mmCIF file of C-alpha atoms in Angstrom:
data_model
loop_
_atom_site.group_PDB
_atom_site.id
_atom_site.type_symbol
_atom_site.label_atom_id
_atom_site.label_comp_id
_atom_site.label_asym_id
_atom_site.label_seq_id
_atom_site.Cartn_x
_atom_site.Cartn_y
_atom_site.Cartn_z
ATOM 1 C CA MET Y 1 66.688 44.901 -25.487
ATOM 2 C CA PHE Y 2 64.410 44.801 -28.520
ATOM 3 C CA LEU Y 3 63.117 41.369 -27.436
ATOM 4 C CA VAL Y 4 62.385 42.668 -23.920
ATOM 5 C CA GLN Y 5 60.463 45.631 -25.283
ATOM 6 C CA ARG Y 6 58.583 43.356 -27.688
ATOM 7 C CA CYS Y 7 57.664 40.999 -24.850
ATOM 8 C CA SER Y 8 56.404 43.927 -22.788
ATOM 9 C CA SER Y 9 54.162 45.226 -25.549
ATOM 10 C CA LEU Y 10 52.898 41.806 -26.561
ATOM 11 C CA SER Y 11 51.878 40.965 -23.012
ATOM 12 C CA LYS Y 12 49.129 43.544 -23.272
ATOM 13 C CA LEU Y 13 47.578 41.569 -26.112
ATOM 14 C CA THR Y 14 47.421 38.207 -24.363
ATOM 15 C CA ARG Y 15 43.887 38.822 -23.138
ATOM 16 C CA PHE Y 16 42.683 38.529 -26.712
ATOM 17 C CA ILE Y 17 45.279 36.364 -28.412
ATOM 18 C CA GLY Y 18 46.172 33.740 -25.813
ATOM 19 C CA ILE Y 19 49.406 32.355 -24.451
ATOM 20 C CA ARG Y 20 49.944 29.637 -27.007
ATOM 21 C CA GLN Y 21 49.918 32.002 -29.949
ATOM 22 C CA LEU Y 22 52.527 34.172 -28.244
ATOM 23 C CA ALA Y 23 54.890 31.282 -27.675
ATOM 24 C CA GLY Y 24 56.354 31.658 -31.131
ATOM 25 C CA SER Y 25 57.492 35.234 -30.445
ATOM 26 C CA GLY Y 26 60.313 34.069 -28.202
ATOM 27 C CA CYS Y 27 58.649 35.267 -24.961
ATOM 28 C CA LYS Y 28 58.325 32.892 -22.022
ATOM 29 C CA PHE Y 29 55.329 33.338 -19.739
ATOM 30 C CA SER Y 30 55.480 31.597 -16.353
ATOM 31 C CA THR Y 31 52.621 33.587 -14.818
ATOM 32 C CA ALA Y 32 49.545 35.283 -16.231
ATOM 33 C CA THR Y 33 49.666 38.999 -17.024
ATOM 34 C CA GLU Y 34 46.007 39.979 -16.547
ATOM 35 C CA THR Y 35 44.527 40.888 -13.153
ATOM 36 C CA GLU Y 36 40.919 40.837 -14.343
ATOM 37 C CA ALA Y 37 38.884 39.916 -17.398
ATOM 38 C CA GLU Y 38 35.397 40.434 -18.769
ATOM 39 C CA PHE Y 39 33.253 37.435 -19.652
ATOM 40 C CA LYS Y 40 29.914 37.142 -21.415
ATOM 41 C CA LEU Y 41 27.402 35.229 -19.332
ATOM 42 C CA LEU Y 42 25.868 32.109 -20.794
ATOM 43 C CA PRO Y 43 22.249 32.534 -21.971
ATOM 44 C CA PHE Y 44 19.550 32.745 -19.305
ATOM 45 C CA GLN Y 45 15.766 33.165 -19.240
ATOM 46 C CA THR Y 46 13.645 35.245 -16.876
ATOM 47 C CA HIS Y 47 10.090 35.105 -15.566
ATOM 48 C CA LYS Y 48 8.131 38.185 -14.462
ATOM 49 C CA LEU Y 49 11.246 40.312 -14.129
ATOM 50 C CA GLU Y 50 11.216 43.830 -15.511
ATOM 51 C CA THR Y 51 14.700 44.642 -14.227
ATOM 52 C CA GLU Y 52 17.311 43.590 -16.761
ATOM 53 C CA LEU Y 53 20.281 41.460 -15.786
ATOM 54 C CA SER Y 54 23.729 42.329 -17.061
ATOM 55 C CA GLU Y 55 24.976 39.977 -19.753
ATOM 56 C CA VAL Y 56 28.668 40.468 -18.928
ATOM 57 C CA ALA Y 57 30.735 40.154 -15.764
ATOM 58 C CA THR Y 58 34.174 41.365 -14.770
ATOM 59 C CA VAL Y 59 36.105 38.794 -12.759
ATOM 60 C CA LYS Y 60 39.325 39.390 -10.834
ATOM 61 C CA ARG Y 61 42.146 36.899 -11.212
ATOM 62 C CA ASP Y 62 42.307 36.051 -7.495
ATOM 63 C CA ASP Y 63 38.567 35.413 -7.347
ATOM 64 C CA ALA Y 64 38.629 33.215 -10.432
ATOM 65 C CA LEU Y 65 41.516 31.129 -9.079
ATOM 66 C CA HIS Y 66 39.637 30.803 -5.793
ATOM 67 C CA TYR Y 67 36.553 29.483 -7.610
ATOM 68 C CA TYR Y 68 38.698 26.995 -9.502
ATOM 69 C CA LYS Y 69 40.414 25.774 -6.340
ATOM 70 C CA GLN Y 70 37.107 25.362 -4.512
ATOM 71 C CA MET Y 71 35.518 23.376 -7.337
ATOM 72 C CA GLN Y 72 38.583 21.192 -7.722
ATOM 73 C CA THR Y 73 38.603 20.543 -3.962
ATOM 74 C CA ILE Y 74 34.960 19.474 -4.000
ATOM 75 C CA ARG Y 75 35.591 17.196 -6.987
ATOM 76 C CA ARG Y 76 38.616 15.562 -5.357
ATOM 77 C CA MET Y 77 36.741 15.266 -2.063
ATOM 78 C CA GLU Y 78 33.795 13.510 -3.707
ATOM 79 C CA VAL Y 79 36.010 11.117 -5.672
ATOM 80 C CA THR Y 80 37.681 10.206 -2.377
ATOM 81 C CA ALA Y 81 34.296 9.779 -0.668
ATOM 82 C CA ASP Y 82 33.243 7.431 -3.469
ATOM 83 C CA ASN Y 83 36.304 5.272 -2.783
ATOM 84 C CA LEU Y 84 35.687 5.348 0.973
ATOM 85 C CA TYR Y 85 32.137 4.121 0.433
ATOM 86 C CA LYS Y 86 33.240 1.315 -1.847
ATOM 87 C CA SER Y 87 35.817 0.226 0.729
ATOM 88 C CA LYS Y 88 32.989 0.182 3.334
ATOM 89 C CA GLN Y 89 34.507 2.943 5.454
ATOM 90 C CA ILE Y 90 31.385 5.003 4.795
ATOM 91 C CA ARG Y 91 28.108 3.278 5.615
ATOM 92 C CA GLY Y 92 24.492 4.186 4.925
ATOM 93 C CA PHE Y 93 23.481 6.729 2.291
ATOM 94 C CA CYS Y 94 26.013 8.794 0.369
ATOM 95 C CA HIS Y 95 25.016 11.273 -2.360
ATOM 96 C CA LEU Y 96 27.847 12.804 -4.390
ATOM 97 C CA TYR Y 97 28.078 16.284 -5.957
ATOM 98 C CA ASN Y 98 30.404 15.488 -8.896
ATOM 99 C CA GLY Y 99 29.432 17.731 -11.815
ATOM 100 C CA GLN Y 100 27.417 20.227 -9.774
ATOM 101 C CA GLU Y 101 30.334 22.087 -8.176
ATOM 102 C CA ALA Y 102 29.665 25.386 -9.973
ATOM 103 C CA CYS Y 103 26.297 25.708 -8.230
ATOM 104 C CA ALA Y 104 27.664 25.728 -4.681
ATOM 105 C CA VAL Y 105 30.795 27.734 -5.470
ATOM 106 C CA GLY Y 106 28.985 30.312 -7.611
ATOM 107 C CA ILE Y 107 26.174 30.885 -5.125
ATOM 108 C CA GLU Y 108 28.526 31.128 -2.157
ATOM 109 C CA ALA Y 109 30.603 33.710 -4.021
ATOM 110 C CA ALA Y 110 27.522 35.943 -4.379
ATOM 111 C CA ILE Y 111 26.292 35.906 -0.773
ATOM 112 C CA THR Y 112 27.849 36.705 2.607
ATOM 113 C CA PRO Y 113 28.849 34.447 5.534
ATOM 114 C CA ASP Y 114 25.967 35.993 7.506
ATOM 115 C CA ASP Y 115 23.439 34.767 4.944
ATOM 116 C CA SER Y 116 21.903 31.341 5.554
ATOM 117 C CA VAL Y 117 21.872 28.237 3.385
ATOM 118 C CA ILE Y 118 19.799 25.069 3.644
ATOM 119 C CA THR Y 119 19.907 22.197 1.177
ATOM 120 C CA ALA Y 120 18.899 18.577 0.653
ATOM 121 C CA TYR Y 121 21.008 15.456 1.167
ATOM 122 C CA ARG Y 122 23.645 16.119 -1.543
ATOM 123 C CA ALA Y 123 25.442 18.344 0.925
ATOM 124 C CA HIS Y 124 29.189 17.578 1.071
ATOM 125 C CA GLY Y 125 30.209 20.374 -1.299
ATOM 126 C CA TRP Y 126 27.941 22.869 0.393
ATOM 127 C CA THR Y 127 29.329 21.957 3.812
ATOM 128 C CA TYR Y 128 32.827 22.704 2.552
ATOM 129 C CA VAL Y 129 32.055 26.086 0.947
ATOM 130 C CA ARG Y 130 30.174 27.130 4.071
ATOM 131 C CA GLY Y 131 33.356 26.814 6.106
ATOM 132 C CA VAL Y 132 33.846 23.215 7.247
ATOM 133 C CA SER Y 133 37.292 21.791 6.531
ATOM 134 C CA VAL Y 134 37.792 18.818 4.227
ATOM 135 C CA GLN Y 135 38.862 16.887 7.314
ATOM 136 C CA GLY Y 136 35.579 17.789 9.036
ATOM 137 C CA VAL Y 137 33.608 16.473 6.068
ATOM 138 C CA PHE Y 138 35.571 13.207 5.803
ATOM 139 C CA ALA Y 139 35.424 12.553 9.547
ATOM 140 C CA GLU Y 140 31.663 13.063 9.522
ATOM 141 C CA LEU Y 141 31.294 10.701 6.594
ATOM 142 C CA VAL Y 142 33.048 7.886 8.442
ATOM 143 C CA GLY Y 143 31.227 8.621 11.718
ATOM 144 C CA PHE Y 144 34.110 9.925 13.813
ATOM 145 C CA GLU Y 145 33.865 12.501 16.605
ATOM 146 C CA ASN Y 146 36.166 14.937 14.781
ATOM 147 C CA GLY Y 147 33.454 15.338 12.147
ATOM 148 C CA CYS Y 148 31.445 18.549 11.817
ATOM 149 C CA ALA Y 149 28.469 16.938 13.617
ATOM 150 C CA ARG Y 150 30.692 14.769 15.829
ATOM 151 C CA GLY Y 151 29.950 11.731 13.679
ATOM 152 C CA LYS Y 152 26.225 11.710 14.433
ATOM 153 C CA GLY Y 153 24.993 13.133 11.148
ATOM 154 C CA GLY Y 154 26.893 11.322 8.441
ATOM 155 C CA SER Y 155 26.578 12.133 4.757
ATOM 156 C CA MET Y 156 23.130 13.722 4.813
ATOM 157 C CA HIS Y 157 23.262 15.751 8.034
ATOM 158 C CA MET Y 158 26.231 18.115 8.094
ATOM 159 C CA TYR Y 159 26.032 21.582 9.599
ATOM 160 C CA ALA Y 160 28.082 24.751 10.027
ATOM 161 C CA LYS Y 161 27.491 28.334 11.094
ATOM 162 C CA ASN Y 162 24.514 29.613 9.085
ATOM 163 C CA PHE Y 163 24.353 26.294 7.247
ATOM 164 C CA TYR Y 164 21.288 24.287 8.234
ATOM 165 C CA GLY Y 165 22.098 21.023 6.492
ATOM 166 C CA GLY Y 166 21.878 18.462 4.911
ATOM 167 C CA ASN Y 167 18.230 17.242 5.130
ATOM 168 C CA GLY Y 168 17.247 13.675 4.358
ATOM 169 C CA ILE Y 169 13.531 14.076 3.632
ATOM 170 C CA VAL Y 170 12.869 15.103 0.032
ATOM 171 C CA GLY Y 171 11.634 18.688 -0.106
ATOM 172 C CA ALA Y 172 11.371 19.114 3.668
ATOM 173 C CA GLN Y 173 14.108 21.769 3.710
ATOM 174 C CA VAL Y 174 12.035 24.149 1.571
ATOM 175 C CA PRO Y 175 9.552 25.266 4.286
ATOM 176 C CA LEU Y 176 12.418 25.288 6.794
ATOM 177 C CA GLY Y 177 14.290 27.670 4.502
ATOM 178 C CA ALA Y 178 11.292 29.988 4.433
ATOM 179 C CA GLY Y 179 11.282 29.904 8.218
ATOM 180 C CA ILE Y 180 14.939 30.916 8.311
ATOM 181 C CA ALA Y 181 14.195 33.736 5.867
ATOM 182 C CA PHE Y 182 11.322 34.809 8.124
ATOM 183 C CA ALA Y 183 13.783 35.010 11.027
ATOM 184 C CA HIS Y 184 16.051 37.272 8.982
ATOM 185 C CA LYS Y 185 13.145 39.564 8.170
ATOM 186 C CA TYR Y 186 11.929 39.548 11.772
ATOM 187 C CA ASN Y 187 15.407 40.453 13.035
ATOM 188 C CA LYS Y 188 15.815 43.150 10.342
ATOM 189 C CA ASP Y 189 19.404 42.051 9.688
ATOM 190 C CA ASN Y 190 19.192 42.464 5.884
ATOM 191 C CA ASN Y 191 20.375 38.886 5.384
ATOM 192 C CA LEU Y 192 18.683 36.176 3.352
ATOM 193 C CA CYS Y 193 18.299 32.421 3.084
ATOM 194 C CA VAL Y 194 19.290 30.359 0.060
ATOM 195 C CA THR Y 195 16.921 27.387 0.003
ATOM 196 C CA LEU Y 196 18.037 24.625 -2.362
ATOM 197 C CA TYR Y 197 16.056 21.666 -3.653
ATOM 198 C CA GLY Y 198 16.219 19.354 -6.643
ATOM 199 C CA ASP Y 199 13.963 18.816 -9.625
ATOM 200 C CA GLY Y 200 12.722 15.657 -7.898
ATOM 201 C CA ALA Y 201 11.324 17.722 -5.013
ATOM 202 C CA ALA Y 202 9.883 20.459 -7.236
ATOM 203 C CA ASN Y 203 6.475 18.765 -7.621
ATOM 204 C CA GLN Y 204 5.785 18.444 -3.903
ATOM 205 C CA GLY Y 205 2.862 20.254 -2.355
ATOM 206 C CA GLN Y 206 4.938 21.668 0.507
ATOM 207 C CA VAL Y 207 7.087 23.523 -2.035
ATOM 208 C CA PHE Y 208 4.055 25.345 -3.473
ATOM 209 C CA GLU Y 209 2.672 26.077 0.002
ATOM 210 C CA THR Y 210 6.024 27.589 0.892
ATOM 211 C CA PHE Y 211 6.050 29.730 -2.251
ATOM 212 C CA ASN Y 212 2.679 31.117 -1.228
ATOM 213 C CA MET Y 213 3.771 32.015 2.301
ATOM 214 C CA ALA Y 214 7.100 33.420 1.152
ATOM 215 C CA LYS Y 215 5.443 35.782 -1.314
ATOM 216 C CA LEU Y 216 2.581 36.638 1.026
ATOM 217 C CA TRP Y 217 5.093 37.777 3.644
ATOM 218 C CA ASN Y 218 7.734 38.978 1.142
ATOM 219 C CA LEU Y 219 10.452 36.883 2.723
ATOM 220 C CA PRO Y 220 14.119 37.367 1.719
ATOM 221 C CA CYS Y 221 14.471 33.871 0.297
ATOM 222 C CA ILE Y 222 16.263 32.676 -2.841
ATOM 223 C CA PHE Y 223 14.687 29.368 -3.823
ATOM 224 C CA VAL Y 224 17.201 27.432 -5.922
ATOM 225 C CA CYS Y 225 16.182 24.409 -7.963
ATOM 226 C CA GLU Y 226 19.339 22.462 -8.795
ATOM 227 C CA ASN Y 227 17.947 20.760 -11.867
ATOM 228 C CA ASN Y 228 20.332 17.868 -12.540
ATOM 229 C CA LYS Y 229 17.790 16.327 -14.953
ATOM 230 C CA TYR Y 230 16.965 13.232 -12.885
ATOM 231 C CA GLY Y 231 14.961 12.702 -9.703
ATOM 232 C CA MET Y 232 16.593 9.466 -8.583
ATOM 233 C CA GLY Y 233 16.184 7.415 -11.774
ATOM 234 C CA THR Y 234 13.338 9.385 -13.362
ATOM 235 C CA SER Y 235 14.052 12.055 -15.963
ATOM 236 C CA VAL Y 236 12.409 15.453 -15.575
ATOM 237 C CA GLU Y 237 10.453 14.915 -18.803
ATOM 238 C CA ARG Y 238 8.796 11.821 -17.322
ATOM 239 C CA ALA Y 239 8.128 13.418 -13.928
ATOM 240 C CA SER Y 240 6.952 16.959 -14.673
ATOM 241 C CA ALA Y 241 4.199 18.269 -16.924
ATOM 242 C CA SER Y 242 6.199 21.507 -17.052
ATOM 243 C CA THR Y 243 9.974 21.480 -16.737
ATOM 244 C CA ASP Y 244 10.211 25.284 -16.548
ATOM 245 C CA TYR Y 245 10.951 25.164 -12.846
ATOM 246 C CA TYR Y 246 11.891 28.845 -12.690
ATOM 247 C CA THR Y 247 8.267 29.743 -13.504
ATOM 248 C CA ARG Y 248 6.731 27.427 -10.918
ATOM 249 C CA GLY Y 249 6.330 30.232 -8.391
ATOM 250 C CA ASP Y 250 3.771 31.877 -10.725
ATOM 251 C CA TYR Y 251 3.618 35.214 -8.866
ATOM 252 C CA ILE Y 252 7.296 34.885 -7.804
ATOM 253 C CA PRO Y 253 9.848 36.057 -10.396
ATOM 254 C CA GLY Y 254 12.406 33.552 -11.590
ATOM 255 C CA ILE Y 255 15.595 33.047 -13.581
ATOM 256 C CA ARG Y 256 16.841 29.950 -15.385
ATOM 257 C CA ALA Y 257 20.613 29.853 -15.901
ATOM 258 C CA ASN Y 258 23.406 27.487 -16.868
ATOM 259 C CA GLY Y 259 24.542 25.786 -13.668
ATOM 260 C CA HIS Y 260 27.767 24.528 -15.257
ATOM 261 C CA ASP Y 261 29.295 27.999 -15.518
ATOM 262 C CA VAL Y 262 30.425 29.311 -12.132
ATOM 263 C CA ILE Y 263 30.611 32.911 -13.353
ATOM 264 C CA THR Y 264 27.044 32.862 -14.661
ATOM 265 C CA VAL Y 265 25.829 31.239 -11.429
ATOM 266 C CA LYS Y 266 27.583 33.879 -9.357
ATOM 267 C CA GLU Y 267 26.128 36.786 -11.331
ATOM 268 C CA VAL Y 268 22.498 35.597 -11.370
ATOM 269 C CA THR Y 269 22.747 34.831 -7.645
ATOM 270 C CA LYS Y 270 24.139 38.302 -6.981
ATOM 271 C CA PHE Y 271 21.139 39.750 -8.821
ATOM 272 C CA ALA Y 272 18.798 37.562 -6.756
ATOM 273 C CA ALA Y 273 20.512 38.542 -3.496
ATOM 274 C CA ASP Y 274 20.175 42.246 -4.313
ATOM 275 C CA TRP Y 275 16.524 41.618 -5.183
ATOM 276 C CA CYS Y 276 15.887 40.138 -1.737
ATOM 277 C CA ARG Y 277 17.899 42.728 0.191
ATOM 278 C CA ASN Y 278 15.986 45.527 -1.517
ATOM 279 C CA GLY Y 279 12.751 44.258 0.012
ATOM 280 C CA ASN Y 280 11.256 42.689 -3.114
ATOM 281 C CA GLY Y 281 10.533 39.341 -1.498
ATOM 282 C CA PRO Y 282 11.447 35.872 -2.767
ATOM 283 C CA ILE Y 283 12.880 34.872 -6.134
ATOM 284 C CA ILE Y 284 13.433 31.488 -7.808
ATOM 285 C CA LEU Y 285 16.615 30.361 -9.554
ATOM 286 C CA GLU Y 286 16.690 27.244 -11.691
ATOM 287 C CA LEU Y 287 20.252 26.095 -12.297
ATOM 288 C CA GLU Y 288 20.529 23.515 -15.059
ATOM 289 C CA THR Y 289 23.264 21.138 -13.981
ATOM 290 C CA TYR Y 290 24.167 17.446 -14.108
ATOM 291 C CA ARG Y 291 25.410 14.776 -11.720
ATOM 292 C CA TYR Y 292 28.005 12.375 -13.086
ATOM 293 C CA LYS Y 293 27.335 9.706 -10.486
ATOM 294 C CA GLY Y 294 24.091 7.912 -9.701
ATOM 295 C CA HIS Y 295 21.507 9.268 -7.310
ATOM 296 C CA SER Y 296 23.547 7.742 -4.506
ATOM 297 C CA VAL Y 297 26.747 5.708 -4.532
ATOM 298 C CA SER Y 298 24.700 2.488 -4.569
ATOM 299 C CA ASP Y 299 23.079 3.588 -7.867
ATOM 300 C CA PRO Y 300 25.282 2.834 -10.900
ATOM 301 C CA GLY Y 301 23.490 5.632 -12.743
ATOM 302 C CA ILE Y 302 23.399 3.964 -16.155
ATOM 303 C CA SER Y 303 20.132 2.021 -16.078
ATOM 304 C CA TYR Y 304 18.079 5.127 -16.920
ATOM 305 C CA ARG Y 305 20.655 7.038 -18.986
ATOM 306 C CA THR Y 306 23.490 6.055 -21.292
ATOM 307 C CA ARG Y 307 27.229 6.256 -20.772
ATOM 308 C CA ASP Y 308 27.379 8.318 -23.946
ATOM 309 C CA GLU Y 309 25.092 10.928 -22.384
ATOM 310 C CA ILE Y 310 27.306 11.213 -19.312
ATOM 311 C CA ASP Y 311 30.473 11.386 -21.395
ATOM 312 C CA HIS Y 312 28.959 14.082 -23.614
ATOM 313 C CA VAL Y 313 28.220 16.323 -20.620
ATOM 314 C CA ARG Y 314 31.709 15.729 -19.226
ATOM 315 C CA LYS Y 315 33.304 16.719 -22.523
ATOM 316 C CA THR Y 316 31.156 19.759 -23.289
ATOM 317 C CA SER Y 317 29.945 21.192 -19.973
ATOM 318 C CA ASP Y 318 32.224 20.148 -17.125
ATOM 319 C CA PRO Y 319 32.289 23.153 -14.744
ATOM 320 C CA ILE Y 320 35.964 22.787 -13.825
ATOM 321 C CA ALA Y 321 37.106 22.384 -17.421
ATOM 322 C CA MET Y 322 34.953 25.342 -18.496
ATOM 323 C CA LEU Y 323 36.517 27.661 -15.937
ATOM 324 C CA LYS Y 324 40.022 26.375 -16.685
ATOM 325 C CA ARG Y 325 39.546 27.184 -20.358
ATOM 326 C CA LYS Y 326 38.313 30.693 -19.554
ATOM 327 C CA LEU Y 327 41.216 31.325 -17.198
ATOM 328 C CA ILE Y 328 43.808 30.386 -19.796
ATOM 329 C CA GLU Y 329 42.156 32.029 -22.811
ATOM 330 C CA SER Y 330 41.756 35.320 -20.911
ATOM 331 C CA ASN Y 331 45.307 35.056 -19.548
ATOM 332 C CA LEU Y 332 44.112 35.156 -15.956
ATOM 333 C CA ALA Y 333 46.160 32.002 -15.392
ATOM 334 C CA THR Y 334 48.642 29.785 -17.184
ATOM 335 C CA GLU Y 335 48.706 26.028 -17.599
ATOM 336 C CA ASP Y 336 51.519 25.842 -15.046
ATOM 337 C CA GLU Y 337 49.510 27.775 -12.461
ATOM 338 C CA ILE Y 338 46.472 25.563 -12.982
ATOM 339 C CA LYS Y 339 48.605 22.425 -12.599
ATOM 340 C CA ALA Y 340 50.088 23.849 -9.399
ATOM 341 C CA ILE Y 341 46.585 24.341 -7.966
ATOM 342 C CA ASP Y 342 45.597 20.811 -8.991
ATOM 343 C CA ASN Y 343 48.617 19.373 -7.182
ATOM 344 C CA GLU Y 344 48.007 21.540 -4.140
ATOM 345 C CA VAL Y 345 44.401 20.357 -3.923
ATOM 346 C CA LYS Y 346 45.384 16.719 -4.396
ATOM 347 C CA ASN Y 347 47.929 16.893 -1.577
ATOM 348 C CA HIS Y 348 45.603 18.853 0.695
ATOM 349 C CA VAL Y 349 42.692 16.430 0.315
ATOM 350 C CA SER Y 350 45.002 13.455 0.926
ATOM 351 C CA SER Y 351 46.385 15.090 4.067
ATOM 352 C CA GLU Y 352 42.910 15.982 5.343
ATOM 353 C CA LEU Y 353 41.737 12.402 4.795
ATOM 354 C CA LYS Y 354 44.698 11.068 6.765
ATOM 355 C CA ASN Y 355 43.924 13.419 9.650
ATOM 356 C CA ALA Y 356 40.220 12.576 9.554
ATOM 357 C CA LEU Y 357 40.883 8.858 9.849
ATOM 358 C CA GLN Y 358 42.906 9.480 13.025
ATOM 359 C CA GLY Y 359 39.621 10.136 14.801
ATOM 360 C CA LYS Y 360 37.443 7.671 16.672
ATOM 361 C CA GLU Y 361 33.785 7.006 17.321
ATOM 362 C CA LEU Y 362 31.954 8.797 20.109
ATOM 363 C CA PRO Y 363 31.626 6.944 23.419
ATOM 364 C CA LEU Y 364 28.169 5.469 24.007
ATOM 365 C CA GLU Y 365 27.182 7.998 26.680
ATOM 366 C CA ASP Y 366 27.647 10.842 24.190
ATOM 367 C CA LEU Y 367 24.693 9.595 22.156
ATOM 368 C CA TYR Y 368 22.330 11.375 24.548
ATOM 369 C CA ASN Y 369 24.007 14.767 24.246
ATOM 370 C CA ASP Y 370 22.911 17.612 21.966
ATOM 371 C CA VAL Y 371 19.279 16.509 21.858
ATOM 372 C CA TYR Y 372 18.200 19.745 23.555
ATOM 373 C CA VAL Y 373 19.871 23.115 24.036
ATOM 374 C CA GLY Y 374 21.331 23.571 27.511
ATOM 375 C CA ASP Y 375 22.887 21.323 30.142
ATOM 376 C CA SER Y 376 19.955 20.531 32.444
ATOM 377 C CA ASN Y 377 17.959 18.076 30.380
ATOM 378 C CA THR Y 378 17.213 14.377 30.536
ATOM 379 C CA VAL Y 379 16.568 12.046 27.640
ATOM 380 C CA LYS Y 380 14.585 8.836 27.861
ATOM 381 C CA GLY Y 381 16.468 5.677 26.973
ATOM 382 C CA CYS Y 382 15.200 2.463 25.413
ATOM 383 C CA GLU Y 383 14.006 0.829 28.619
ATOM 384 C CA PRO Y 384 11.136 1.923 30.905
ATOM 385 C CA PHE Y 385 12.228 4.519 33.480
ATOM 386 C CA ASP Y 386 15.624 4.688 31.795
ATOM 387 C CA TYR Y 387 16.757 8.338 31.689
ATOM 388 C CA HIS Y 388 20.072 9.914 30.813
ATOM 389 C CA ASP Y 389 21.547 13.356 31.315
ATOM 390 C CA SER Y 390 21.859 15.433 28.136
ATOM 391 C CA LYS Y 391 24.090 18.441 27.614
ATOM 392 C CA SER Y 392 25.060 20.723 24.754
ATOM 393 C CA THR Y 393 28.572 20.133 23.433
ATOM 394 C CA PHE Y 394 28.471 22.600 20.515
ATOM 395 C CA LEU Y 395 27.692 25.777 22.481
#
């Protein structure tokens, strides 16, 4: 009886002491005892913001486990995609998101399904968090009709409801994102558009033109620079006279935050979303992150950076490992629960891959469909006077 009472009282202290230290008391913990925990955000910098951001965040256990599962799913999905490419089941371009998972998961956690997102060509993780199944991503990668774009888009052109891709032209999604934000403002739906681009696109003229229009019209747009430190094989220091990307909007306020920490990403994005919904216009987020793989799968990624650099980031700033450590130290989860999620994700991704590979390529006549909206259109073929009927298959 005394031991039971002692276990009950000690469980209240696990938030501060940790499971391992309690092991010596004779208590056995199979599940975590805390339902929520408070975390200090990692340091961030602001530009032209008078409103102060909170430096702490309260996270519920279920939400934290959901973030962990999502990031682990993206990681496992990308490792599998890497293997599919190397076995020549994926052809063409393939850009992986390994190491950047906290950006997509954190941002998605801070917005609503009715908000819009548009990104560049490193889009697999974003496609998943926006609602496409792992099977839908894999099938699209291998070009099968059970893919999210029926096999026509491949790695760089995946879409879902309120997710506008997947865009292959560097920086081209930025003005499109402003256009989507304009539509939200025009429709007065109080939604916003998250427009993502990389540090490699940050120096393009169309980005600065878009900033001007977005501020001029006070569009509800969160511009997010996913700064993974390299534009293809060129470091940001060699490419940009100023690497303070969060200040690049000049008259647009900005925040620079640690993109490895999903909780910090979620909180700064929530602030940015509230900023837009309150009619303040656009805002810029710079998320400092890192990609473990090369620019694309065909890039070994070690000709312009060292293996030691990559290993150092993995050991000190891996987003999945960071969240796992916080979950255990705060007693939101135990080692056993984390391992159970890891196994669940592993089995799920394997099953989804198997189902995806059961698909097949589209028949040739389907190539002319979905060029226009509606069912009464014709599309010109390759030969003179060669026309084909085109219909919409997604509506």
